PDB file of C-alpha atoms in Angstrom:
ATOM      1  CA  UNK A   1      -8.994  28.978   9.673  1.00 57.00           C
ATOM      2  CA  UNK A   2      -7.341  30.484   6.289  1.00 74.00           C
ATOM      3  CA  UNK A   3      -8.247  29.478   2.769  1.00 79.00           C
ATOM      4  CA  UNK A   4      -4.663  27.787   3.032  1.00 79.00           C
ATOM      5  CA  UNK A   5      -5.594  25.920   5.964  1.00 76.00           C
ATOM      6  CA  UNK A   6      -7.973  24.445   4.915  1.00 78.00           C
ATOM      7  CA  UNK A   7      -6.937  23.390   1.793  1.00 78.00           C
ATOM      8  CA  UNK A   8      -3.808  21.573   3.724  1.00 81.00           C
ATOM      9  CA  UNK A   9      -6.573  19.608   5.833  1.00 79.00           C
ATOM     10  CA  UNK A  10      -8.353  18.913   3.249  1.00 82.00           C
ATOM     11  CA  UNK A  11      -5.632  17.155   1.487  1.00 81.00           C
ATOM     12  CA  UNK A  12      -4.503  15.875   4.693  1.00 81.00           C
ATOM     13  CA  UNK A  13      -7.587  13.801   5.435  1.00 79.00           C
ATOM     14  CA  UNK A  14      -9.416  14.063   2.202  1.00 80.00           C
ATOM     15  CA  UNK A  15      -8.296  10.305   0.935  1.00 88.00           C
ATOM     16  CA  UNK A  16      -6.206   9.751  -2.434  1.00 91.00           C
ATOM     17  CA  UNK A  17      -8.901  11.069  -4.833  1.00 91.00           C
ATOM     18  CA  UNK A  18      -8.594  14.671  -3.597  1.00 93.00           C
ATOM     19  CA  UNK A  19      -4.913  14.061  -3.081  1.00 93.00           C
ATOM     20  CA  UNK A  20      -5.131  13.073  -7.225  1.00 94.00           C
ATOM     21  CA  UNK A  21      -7.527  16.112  -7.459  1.00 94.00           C
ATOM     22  CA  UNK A  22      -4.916  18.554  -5.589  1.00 94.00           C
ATOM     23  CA  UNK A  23      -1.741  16.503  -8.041  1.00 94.00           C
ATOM     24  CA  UNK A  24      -3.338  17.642 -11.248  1.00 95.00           C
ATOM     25  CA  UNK A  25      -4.185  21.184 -10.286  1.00 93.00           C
ATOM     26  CA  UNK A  26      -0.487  22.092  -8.736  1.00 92.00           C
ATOM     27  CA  UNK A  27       0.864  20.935 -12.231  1.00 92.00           C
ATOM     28  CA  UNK A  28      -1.850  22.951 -13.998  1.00 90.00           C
ATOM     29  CA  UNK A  29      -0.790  26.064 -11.997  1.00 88.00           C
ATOM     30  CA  UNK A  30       3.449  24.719 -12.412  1.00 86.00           C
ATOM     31  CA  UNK A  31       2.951  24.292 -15.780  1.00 84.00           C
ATOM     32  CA  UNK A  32       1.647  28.059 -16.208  1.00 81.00           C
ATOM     33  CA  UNK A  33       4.930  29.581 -15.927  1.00 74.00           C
ATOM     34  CA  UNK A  34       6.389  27.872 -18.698  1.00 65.00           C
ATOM     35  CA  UNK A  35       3.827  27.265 -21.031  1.00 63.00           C
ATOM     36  CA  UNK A  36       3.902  29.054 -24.391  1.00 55.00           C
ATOM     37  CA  UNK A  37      -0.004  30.183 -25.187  1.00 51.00           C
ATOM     38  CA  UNK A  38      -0.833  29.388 -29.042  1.00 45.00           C
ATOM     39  CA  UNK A  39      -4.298  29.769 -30.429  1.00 46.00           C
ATOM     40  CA  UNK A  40      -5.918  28.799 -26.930  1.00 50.00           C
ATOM     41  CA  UNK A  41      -3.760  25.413 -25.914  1.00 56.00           C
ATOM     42  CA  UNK A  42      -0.650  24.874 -24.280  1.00 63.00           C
ATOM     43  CA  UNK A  43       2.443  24.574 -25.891  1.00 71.00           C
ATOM     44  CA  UNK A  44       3.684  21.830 -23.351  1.00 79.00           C
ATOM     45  CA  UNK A  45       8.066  21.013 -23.507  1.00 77.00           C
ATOM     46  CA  UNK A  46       8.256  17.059 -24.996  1.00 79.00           C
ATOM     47  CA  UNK A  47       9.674  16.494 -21.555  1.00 86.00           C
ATOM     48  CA  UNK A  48       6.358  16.594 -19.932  1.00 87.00           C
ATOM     49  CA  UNK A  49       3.678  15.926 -22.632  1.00 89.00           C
ATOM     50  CA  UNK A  50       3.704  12.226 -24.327  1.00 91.00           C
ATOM     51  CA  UNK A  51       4.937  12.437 -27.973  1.00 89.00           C
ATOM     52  CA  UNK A  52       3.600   9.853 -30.459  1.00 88.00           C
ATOM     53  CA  UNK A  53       7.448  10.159 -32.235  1.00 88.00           C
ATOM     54  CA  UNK A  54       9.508   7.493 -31.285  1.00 89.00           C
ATOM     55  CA  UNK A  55      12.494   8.913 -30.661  1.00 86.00           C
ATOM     56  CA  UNK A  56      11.193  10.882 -28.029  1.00 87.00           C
ATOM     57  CA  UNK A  57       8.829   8.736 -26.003  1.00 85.00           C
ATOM     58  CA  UNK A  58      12.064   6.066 -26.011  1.00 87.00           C
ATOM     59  CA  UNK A  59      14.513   8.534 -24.324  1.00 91.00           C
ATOM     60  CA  UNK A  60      11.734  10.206 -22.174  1.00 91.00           C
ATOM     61  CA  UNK A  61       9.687   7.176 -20.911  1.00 92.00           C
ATOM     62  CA  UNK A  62       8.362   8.808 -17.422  1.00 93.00           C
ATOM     63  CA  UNK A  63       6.033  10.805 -20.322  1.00 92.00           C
ATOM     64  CA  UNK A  64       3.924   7.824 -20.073  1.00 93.00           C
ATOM     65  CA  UNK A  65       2.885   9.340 -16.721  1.00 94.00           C
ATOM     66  CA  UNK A  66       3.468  13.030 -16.528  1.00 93.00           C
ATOM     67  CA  UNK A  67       1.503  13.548 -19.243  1.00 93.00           C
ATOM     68  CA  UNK A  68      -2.100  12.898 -17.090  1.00 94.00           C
ATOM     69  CA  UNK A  69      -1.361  15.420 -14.570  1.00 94.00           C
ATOM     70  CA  UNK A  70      -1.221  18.137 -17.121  1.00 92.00           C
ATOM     71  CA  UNK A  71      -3.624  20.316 -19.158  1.00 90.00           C
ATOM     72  CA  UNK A  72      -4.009  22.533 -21.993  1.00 85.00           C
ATOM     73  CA  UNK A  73      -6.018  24.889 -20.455  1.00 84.00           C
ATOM     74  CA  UNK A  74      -8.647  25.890 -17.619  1.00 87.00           C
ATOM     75  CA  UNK A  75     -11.798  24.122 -18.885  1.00 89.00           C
ATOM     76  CA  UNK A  76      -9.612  21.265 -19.928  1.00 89.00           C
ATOM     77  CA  UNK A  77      -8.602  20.554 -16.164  1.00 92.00           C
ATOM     78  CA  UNK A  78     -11.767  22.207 -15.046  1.00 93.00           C
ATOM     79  CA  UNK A  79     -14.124  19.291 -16.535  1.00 92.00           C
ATOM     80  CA  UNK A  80     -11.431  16.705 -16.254  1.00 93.00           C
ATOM     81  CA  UNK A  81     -11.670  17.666 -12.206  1.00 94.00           C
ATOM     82  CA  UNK A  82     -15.517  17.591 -12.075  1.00 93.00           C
ATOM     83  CA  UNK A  83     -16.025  13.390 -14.060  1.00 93.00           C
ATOM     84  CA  UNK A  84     -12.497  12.511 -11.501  1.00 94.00           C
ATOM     85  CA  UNK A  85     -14.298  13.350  -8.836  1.00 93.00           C
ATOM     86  CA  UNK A  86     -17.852  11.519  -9.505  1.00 92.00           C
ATOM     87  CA  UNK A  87     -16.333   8.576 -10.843  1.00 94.00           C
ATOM     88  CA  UNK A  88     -13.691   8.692  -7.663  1.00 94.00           C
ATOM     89  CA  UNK A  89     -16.450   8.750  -5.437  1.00 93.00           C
ATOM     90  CA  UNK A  90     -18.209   5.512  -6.910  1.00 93.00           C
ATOM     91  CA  UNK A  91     -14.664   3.530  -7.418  1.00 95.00           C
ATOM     92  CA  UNK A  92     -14.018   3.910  -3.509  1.00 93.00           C
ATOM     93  CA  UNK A  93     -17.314   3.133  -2.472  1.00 92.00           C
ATOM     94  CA  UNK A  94     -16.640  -0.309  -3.559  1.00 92.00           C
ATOM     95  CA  UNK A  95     -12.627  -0.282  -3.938  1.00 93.00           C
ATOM     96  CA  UNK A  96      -9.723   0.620  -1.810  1.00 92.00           C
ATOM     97  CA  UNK A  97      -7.211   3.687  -2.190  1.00 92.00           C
ATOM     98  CA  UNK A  98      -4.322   1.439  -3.460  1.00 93.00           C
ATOM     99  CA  UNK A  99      -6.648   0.145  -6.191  1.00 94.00           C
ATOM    100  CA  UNK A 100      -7.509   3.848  -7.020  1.00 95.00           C
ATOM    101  CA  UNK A 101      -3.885   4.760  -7.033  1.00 95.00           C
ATOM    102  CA  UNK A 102      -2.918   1.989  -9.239  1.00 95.00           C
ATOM    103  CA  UNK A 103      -5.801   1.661 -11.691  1.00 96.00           C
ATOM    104  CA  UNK A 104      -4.965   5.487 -12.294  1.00 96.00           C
ATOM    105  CA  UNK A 105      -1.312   5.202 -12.942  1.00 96.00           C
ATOM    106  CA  UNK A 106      -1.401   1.991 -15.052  1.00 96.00           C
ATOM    107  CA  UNK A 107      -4.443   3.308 -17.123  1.00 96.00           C
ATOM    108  CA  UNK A 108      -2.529   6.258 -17.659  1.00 96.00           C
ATOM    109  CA  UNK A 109       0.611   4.403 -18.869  1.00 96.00           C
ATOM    110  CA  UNK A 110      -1.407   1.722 -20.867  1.00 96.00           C
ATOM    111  CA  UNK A 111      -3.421   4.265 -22.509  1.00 95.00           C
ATOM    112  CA  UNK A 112      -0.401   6.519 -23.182  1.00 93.00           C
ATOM    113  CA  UNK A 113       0.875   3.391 -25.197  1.00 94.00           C
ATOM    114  CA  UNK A 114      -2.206   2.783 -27.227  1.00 94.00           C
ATOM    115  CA  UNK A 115      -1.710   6.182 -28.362  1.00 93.00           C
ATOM    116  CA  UNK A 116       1.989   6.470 -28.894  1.00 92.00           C
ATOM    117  CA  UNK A 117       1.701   2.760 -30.917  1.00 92.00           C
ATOM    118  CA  UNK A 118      -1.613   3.837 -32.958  1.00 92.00           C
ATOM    119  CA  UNK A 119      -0.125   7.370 -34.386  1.00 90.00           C
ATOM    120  CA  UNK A 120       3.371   5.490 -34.972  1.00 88.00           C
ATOM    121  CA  UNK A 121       1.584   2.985 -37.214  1.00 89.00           C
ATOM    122  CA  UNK A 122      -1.221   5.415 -38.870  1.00 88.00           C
ATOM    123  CA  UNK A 123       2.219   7.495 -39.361  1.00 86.00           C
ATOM    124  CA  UNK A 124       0.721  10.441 -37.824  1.00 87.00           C
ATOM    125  CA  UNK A 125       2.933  12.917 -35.418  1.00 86.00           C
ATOM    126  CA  UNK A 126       1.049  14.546 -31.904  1.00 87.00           C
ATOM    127  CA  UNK A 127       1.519  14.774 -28.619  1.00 89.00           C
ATOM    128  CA  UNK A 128      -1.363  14.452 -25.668  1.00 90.00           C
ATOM    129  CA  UNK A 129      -1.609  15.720 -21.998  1.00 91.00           C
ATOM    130  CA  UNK A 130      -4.606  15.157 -19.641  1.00 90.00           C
ATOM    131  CA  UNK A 131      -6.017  12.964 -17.242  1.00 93.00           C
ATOM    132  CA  UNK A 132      -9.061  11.836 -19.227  1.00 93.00           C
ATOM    133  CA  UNK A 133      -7.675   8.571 -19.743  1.00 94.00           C
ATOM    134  CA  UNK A 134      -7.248   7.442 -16.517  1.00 95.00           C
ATOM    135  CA  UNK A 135     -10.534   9.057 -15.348  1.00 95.00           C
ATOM    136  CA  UNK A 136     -12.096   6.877 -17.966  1.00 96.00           C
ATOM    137  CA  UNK A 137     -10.699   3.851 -16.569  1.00 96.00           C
ATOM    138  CA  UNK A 138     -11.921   4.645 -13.467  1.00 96.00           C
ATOM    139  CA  UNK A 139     -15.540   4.997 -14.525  1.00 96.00           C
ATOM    140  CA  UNK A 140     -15.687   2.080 -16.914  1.00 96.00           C
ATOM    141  CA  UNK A 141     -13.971  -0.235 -14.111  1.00 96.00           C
ATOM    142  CA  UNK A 142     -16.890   0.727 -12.001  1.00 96.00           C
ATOM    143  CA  UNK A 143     -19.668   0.877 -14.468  1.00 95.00           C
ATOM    144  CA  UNK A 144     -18.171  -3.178 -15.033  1.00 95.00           C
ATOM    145  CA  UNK A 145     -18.641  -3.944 -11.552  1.00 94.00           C
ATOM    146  CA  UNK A 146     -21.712  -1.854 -10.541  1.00 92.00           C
ATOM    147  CA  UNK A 147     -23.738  -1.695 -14.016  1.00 92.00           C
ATOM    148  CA  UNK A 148     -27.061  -1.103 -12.250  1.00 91.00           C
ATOM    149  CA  UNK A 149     -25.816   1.527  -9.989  1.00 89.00           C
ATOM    150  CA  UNK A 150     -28.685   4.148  -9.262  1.00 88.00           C
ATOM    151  CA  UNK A 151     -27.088   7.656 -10.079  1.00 87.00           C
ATOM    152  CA  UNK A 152     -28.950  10.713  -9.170  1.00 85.00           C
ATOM    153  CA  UNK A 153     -28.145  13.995 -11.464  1.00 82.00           C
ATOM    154  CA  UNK A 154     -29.118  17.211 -11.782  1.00 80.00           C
ATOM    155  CA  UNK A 155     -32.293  18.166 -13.247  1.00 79.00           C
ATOM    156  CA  UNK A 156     -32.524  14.497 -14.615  1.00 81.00           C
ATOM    157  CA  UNK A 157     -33.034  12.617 -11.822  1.00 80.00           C
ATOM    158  CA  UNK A 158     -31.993   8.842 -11.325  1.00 86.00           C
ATOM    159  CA  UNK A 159     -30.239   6.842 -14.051  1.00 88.00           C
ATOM    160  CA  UNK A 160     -28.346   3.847 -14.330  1.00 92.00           C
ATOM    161  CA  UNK A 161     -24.701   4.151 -14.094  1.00 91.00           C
ATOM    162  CA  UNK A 162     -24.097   2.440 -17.445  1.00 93.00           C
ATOM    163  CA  UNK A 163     -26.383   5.175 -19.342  1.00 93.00           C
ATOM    164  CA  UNK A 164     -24.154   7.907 -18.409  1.00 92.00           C
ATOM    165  CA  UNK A 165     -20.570   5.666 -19.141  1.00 93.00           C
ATOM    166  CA  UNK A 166     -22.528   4.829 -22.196  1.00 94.00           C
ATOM    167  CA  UNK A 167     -23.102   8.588 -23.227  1.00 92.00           C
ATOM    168  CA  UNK A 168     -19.562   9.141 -22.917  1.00 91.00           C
ATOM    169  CA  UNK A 169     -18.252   6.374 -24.808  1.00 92.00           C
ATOM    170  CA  UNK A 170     -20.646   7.181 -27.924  1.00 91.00           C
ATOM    171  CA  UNK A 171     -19.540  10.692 -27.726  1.00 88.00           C
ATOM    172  CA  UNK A 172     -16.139   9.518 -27.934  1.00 87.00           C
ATOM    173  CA  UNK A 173     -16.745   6.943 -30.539  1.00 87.00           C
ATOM    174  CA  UNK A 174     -18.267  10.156 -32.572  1.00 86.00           C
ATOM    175  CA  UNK A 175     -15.519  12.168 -32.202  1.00 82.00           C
ATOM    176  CA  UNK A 176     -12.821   9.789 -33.188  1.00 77.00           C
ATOM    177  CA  UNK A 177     -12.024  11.115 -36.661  1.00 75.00           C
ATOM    178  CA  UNK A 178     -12.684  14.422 -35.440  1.00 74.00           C
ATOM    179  CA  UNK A 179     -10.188  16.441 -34.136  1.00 72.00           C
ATOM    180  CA  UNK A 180      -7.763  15.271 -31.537  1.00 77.00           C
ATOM    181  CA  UNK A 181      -8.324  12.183 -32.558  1.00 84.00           C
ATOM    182  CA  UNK A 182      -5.221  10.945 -30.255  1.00 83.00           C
ATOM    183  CA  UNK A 183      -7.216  11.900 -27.247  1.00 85.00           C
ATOM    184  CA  UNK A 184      -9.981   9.694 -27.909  1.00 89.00           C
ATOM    185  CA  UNK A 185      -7.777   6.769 -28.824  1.00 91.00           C
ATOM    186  CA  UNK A 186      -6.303   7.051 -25.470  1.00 92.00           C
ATOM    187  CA  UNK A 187     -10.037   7.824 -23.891  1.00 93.00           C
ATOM    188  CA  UNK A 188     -10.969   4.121 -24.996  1.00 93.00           C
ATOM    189  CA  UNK A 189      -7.584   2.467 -24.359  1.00 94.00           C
ATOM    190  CA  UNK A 190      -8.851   3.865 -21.130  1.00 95.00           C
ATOM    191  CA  UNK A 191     -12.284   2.579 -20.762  1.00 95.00           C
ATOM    192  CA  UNK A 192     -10.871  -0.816 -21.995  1.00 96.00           C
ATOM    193  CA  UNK A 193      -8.062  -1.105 -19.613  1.00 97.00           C
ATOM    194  CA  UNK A 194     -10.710  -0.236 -16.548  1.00 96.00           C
ATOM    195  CA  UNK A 195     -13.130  -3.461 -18.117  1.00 96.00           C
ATOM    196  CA  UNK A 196      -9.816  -5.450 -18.272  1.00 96.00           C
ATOM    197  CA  UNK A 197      -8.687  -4.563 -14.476  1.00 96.00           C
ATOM    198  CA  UNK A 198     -11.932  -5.627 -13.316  1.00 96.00           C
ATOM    199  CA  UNK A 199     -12.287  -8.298 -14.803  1.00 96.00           C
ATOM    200  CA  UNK A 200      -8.927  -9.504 -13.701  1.00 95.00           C
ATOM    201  CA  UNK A 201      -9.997  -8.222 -10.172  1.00 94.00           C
ATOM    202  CA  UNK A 202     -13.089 -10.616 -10.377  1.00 93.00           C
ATOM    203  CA  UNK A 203     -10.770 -13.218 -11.016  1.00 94.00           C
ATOM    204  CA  UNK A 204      -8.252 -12.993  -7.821  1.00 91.00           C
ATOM    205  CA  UNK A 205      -5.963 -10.928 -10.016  1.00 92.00           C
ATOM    206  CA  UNK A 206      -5.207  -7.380  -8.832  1.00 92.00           C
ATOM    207  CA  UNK A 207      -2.762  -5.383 -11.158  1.00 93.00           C
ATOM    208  CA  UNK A 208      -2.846  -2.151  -8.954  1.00 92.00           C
ATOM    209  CA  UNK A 209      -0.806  -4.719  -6.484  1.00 92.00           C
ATOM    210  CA  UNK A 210       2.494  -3.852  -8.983  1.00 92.00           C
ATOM    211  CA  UNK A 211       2.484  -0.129  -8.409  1.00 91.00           C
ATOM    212  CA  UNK A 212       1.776  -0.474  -4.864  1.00 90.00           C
ATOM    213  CA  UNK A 213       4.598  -2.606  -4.262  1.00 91.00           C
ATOM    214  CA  UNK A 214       6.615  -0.563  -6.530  1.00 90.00           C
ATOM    215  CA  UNK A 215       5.771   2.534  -4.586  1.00 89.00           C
ATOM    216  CA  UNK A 216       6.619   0.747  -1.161  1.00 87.00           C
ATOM    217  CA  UNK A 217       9.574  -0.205  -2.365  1.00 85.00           C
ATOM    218  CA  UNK A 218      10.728   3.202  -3.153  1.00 83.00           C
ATOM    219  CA  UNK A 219       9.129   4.682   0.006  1.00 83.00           C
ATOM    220  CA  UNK A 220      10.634   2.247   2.426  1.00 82.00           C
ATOM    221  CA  UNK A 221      14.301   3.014   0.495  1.00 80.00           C
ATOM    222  CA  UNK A 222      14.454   6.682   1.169  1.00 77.00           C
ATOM    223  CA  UNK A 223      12.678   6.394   4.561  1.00 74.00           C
ATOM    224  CA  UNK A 224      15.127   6.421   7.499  1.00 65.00           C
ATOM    225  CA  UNK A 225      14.819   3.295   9.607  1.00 59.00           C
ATOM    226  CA  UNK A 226      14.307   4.330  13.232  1.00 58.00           C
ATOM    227  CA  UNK A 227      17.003   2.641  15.245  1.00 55.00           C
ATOM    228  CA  UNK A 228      15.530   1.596  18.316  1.00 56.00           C
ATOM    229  CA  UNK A 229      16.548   2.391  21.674  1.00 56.00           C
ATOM    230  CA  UNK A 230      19.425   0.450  23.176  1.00 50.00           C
ATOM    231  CA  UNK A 231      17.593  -1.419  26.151  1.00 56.00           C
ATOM    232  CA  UNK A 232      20.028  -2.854  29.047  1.00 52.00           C
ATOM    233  CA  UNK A 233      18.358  -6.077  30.548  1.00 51.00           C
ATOM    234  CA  UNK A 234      19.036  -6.970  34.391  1.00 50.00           C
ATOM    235  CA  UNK A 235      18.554 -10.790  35.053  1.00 49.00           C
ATOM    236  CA  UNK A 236      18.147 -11.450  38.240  1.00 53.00           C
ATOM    237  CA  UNK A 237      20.414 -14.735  38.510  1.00 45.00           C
ATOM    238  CA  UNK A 238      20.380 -16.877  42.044  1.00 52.00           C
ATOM    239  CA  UNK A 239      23.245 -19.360  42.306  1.00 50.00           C
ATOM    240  CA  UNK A 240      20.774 -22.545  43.053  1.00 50.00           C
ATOM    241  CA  UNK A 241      21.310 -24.016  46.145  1.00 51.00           C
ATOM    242  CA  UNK A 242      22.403 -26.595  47.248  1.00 50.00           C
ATOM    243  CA  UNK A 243      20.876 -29.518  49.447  1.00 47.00           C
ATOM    244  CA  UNK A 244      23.491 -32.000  50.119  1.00 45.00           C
ATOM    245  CA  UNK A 245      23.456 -32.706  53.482  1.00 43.00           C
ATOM    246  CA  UNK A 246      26.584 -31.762  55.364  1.00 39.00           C
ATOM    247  CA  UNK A 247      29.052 -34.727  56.153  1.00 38.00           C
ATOM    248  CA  UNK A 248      30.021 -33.083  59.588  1.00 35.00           C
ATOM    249  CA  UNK A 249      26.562 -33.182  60.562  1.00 37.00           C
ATOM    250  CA  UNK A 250      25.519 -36.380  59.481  1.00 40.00           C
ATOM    251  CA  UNK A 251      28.700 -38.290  60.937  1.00 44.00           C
ATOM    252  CA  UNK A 252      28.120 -36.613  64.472  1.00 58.00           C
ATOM    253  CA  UNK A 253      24.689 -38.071  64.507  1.00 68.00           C
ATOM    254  CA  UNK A 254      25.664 -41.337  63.308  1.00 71.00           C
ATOM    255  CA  UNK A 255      28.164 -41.269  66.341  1.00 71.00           C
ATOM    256  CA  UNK A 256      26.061 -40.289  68.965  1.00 73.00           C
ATOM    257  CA  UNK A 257      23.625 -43.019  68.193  1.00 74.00           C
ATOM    258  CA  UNK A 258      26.341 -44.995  68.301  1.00 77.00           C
ATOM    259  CA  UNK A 259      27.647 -44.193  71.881  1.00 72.00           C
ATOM    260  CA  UNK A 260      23.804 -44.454  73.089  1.00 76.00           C
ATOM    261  CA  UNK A 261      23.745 -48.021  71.977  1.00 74.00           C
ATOM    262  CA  UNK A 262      27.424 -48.535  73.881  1.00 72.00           C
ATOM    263  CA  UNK A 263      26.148 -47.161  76.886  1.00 70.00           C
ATOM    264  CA  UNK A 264      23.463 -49.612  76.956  1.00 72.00           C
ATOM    265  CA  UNK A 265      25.006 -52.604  76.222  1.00 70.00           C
ATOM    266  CA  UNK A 266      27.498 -51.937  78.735  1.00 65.00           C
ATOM    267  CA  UNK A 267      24.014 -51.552  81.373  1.00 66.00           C
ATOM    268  CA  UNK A 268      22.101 -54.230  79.851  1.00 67.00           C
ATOM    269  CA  UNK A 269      24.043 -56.842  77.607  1.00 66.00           C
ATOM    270  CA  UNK A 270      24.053 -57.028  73.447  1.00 63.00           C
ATOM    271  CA  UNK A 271      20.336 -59.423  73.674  1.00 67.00           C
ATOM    272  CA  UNK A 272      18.389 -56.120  75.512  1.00 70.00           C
ATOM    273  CA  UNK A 273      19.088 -54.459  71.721  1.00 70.00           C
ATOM    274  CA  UNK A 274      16.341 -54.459  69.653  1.00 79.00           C
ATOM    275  CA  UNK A 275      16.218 -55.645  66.186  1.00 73.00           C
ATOM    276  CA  UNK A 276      16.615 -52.168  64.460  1.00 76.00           C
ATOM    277  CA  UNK A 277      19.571 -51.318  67.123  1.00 74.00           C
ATOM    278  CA  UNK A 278      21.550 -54.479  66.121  1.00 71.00           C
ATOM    279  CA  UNK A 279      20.369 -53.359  62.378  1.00 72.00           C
ATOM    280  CA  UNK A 280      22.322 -50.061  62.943  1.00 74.00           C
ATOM    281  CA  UNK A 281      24.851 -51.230  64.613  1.00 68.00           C
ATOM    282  CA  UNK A 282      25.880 -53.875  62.537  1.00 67.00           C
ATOM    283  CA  UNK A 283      25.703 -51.020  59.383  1.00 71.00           C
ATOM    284  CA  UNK A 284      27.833 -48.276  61.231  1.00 67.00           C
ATOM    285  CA  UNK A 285      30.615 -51.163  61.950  1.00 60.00           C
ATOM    286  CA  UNK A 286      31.302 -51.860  58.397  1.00 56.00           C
TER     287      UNK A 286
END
């Protein structure tokens, strides 16, 4: 089996986190034959990357999404990659594939928002690409339900899950007036929207149940219904019969009872008939 190969099985049965995995590096490698290379970042089209200026984001709403399945560069997706994976891993031990799915894509477009609305009102100008957002969400929506989670790494050893979403969030929190200062805003509109879905979840309210019916929707619309097979049914149909008794029949029995009991009153006289003979008789003479 070919390199190829196996990446096309591994897709095929590797679940929707390595289908997410395999979405974000094909736009990496799309997005390398039109990207404009300035001072080590992308130069992504405003068609594709989500612009905090209104009067882009308004006429190019789908940016709310497209813009976490693209990266500004090799270690960008290359560490992005690495915390999807772990945090994949934990979501789905305790989650299903739809909730993955939709905690992804609404974290994405909620945290998209956060950011678009934040640099609109601090009248600041930027546009953001990346999946960190929606990772976060991820991690933090399992951190909220599993906070005690043993977690073995590298050269450390075991640790709670909530030290390491912990680290993360204080690294972000340090970096917020930093540069690319959008990208953390949308890191913890991230983290907060995971604690949120949760939370809901824990309360008989699943949100990733809106995507997946949107997605079925649109799925079962362009999917060709299979007509079935036009199936000819015999019946095997018997007239009922009938069980009248035949009036020929019965009337030539009548009359030869009736001759028998002639012939022996002409022998015998009327008074050697018995009582069920002068019964009959008397009947059949009406």
């Amino acid at each position: 089996m070919n390199i190829l190969d196996d990446l096309k099985l591994q897709y095929k049965l590797g679940g929707i986190a390595i289908r997410v995995i395999f979405w974000n590096i094909a736009c990496f490698l799309i997005s390398l034959f039109f990207y404009q290379f300035s001072i080590g970042q992308f130069d992504f089209p405003n068609w594709l990357a989500l612009s905090s200026d209104p009067t882009v984001f308004l006429f190019k709403p789908w940016t709310f999404l497209t813009y976490a399945f693209f990266h500004d560069g090799f270690l960008h997706l290359l560490f992005n990659m690495m915390v999807l994976n772990f945090a994949s891993q934990l979501f789905l031990t305790f989650f299903t594939q739809k909730q993955y799915l939709g905690l992804y894509i609404l974290a994405a477009i909620f945290s998209g928002a956060v950011f678009a609305l934040s640099y609109y009102f601090l009248n600041y100008s930027a546009s953001i690409v990346g999946a960190s957002a929606a990772i976060m969400a991820i991690l933090v929506a399992t951190t909220t339900y599993q906070p005690l989670m043993n977690v073995r790494l590298l050269l450390i050893g075991n640790v709670k899950l909530w030290h390491i979403t912990a680290v993360i969030l204080i690294l972000d929190l340090m970096q917020l007036r930093l540069g690319n200062m959008g990208g953390h805003i949308s890191h913890l509109a991230g983290a907060v929207f995971g604690f949120i879905f949760i939370k809901l979840l824990q309360n008989g309210t699943d949100l990733s149940l809106i995507v997946s019916k949107i997605l079925d929707f649109f799925i079962n619309l362009f999917k060709k219904s299979p007509t079935p097979p036009f199936k000819k049914v015999h019946k095997n149909y018997k007239k009922p019969t009938q069980t009248t008794t035949s009036r020929i029949v019965t009337k030539d029995k009548t009359q030869q009872q009736i001759d028998e009991i002639l012939d022996k009153i002409s022998q015998s006289g009327y008074d050697c008939l018995t009582k069920e003979e002068k019964e009959f008789l008397f009947k059949a003479g009406k």
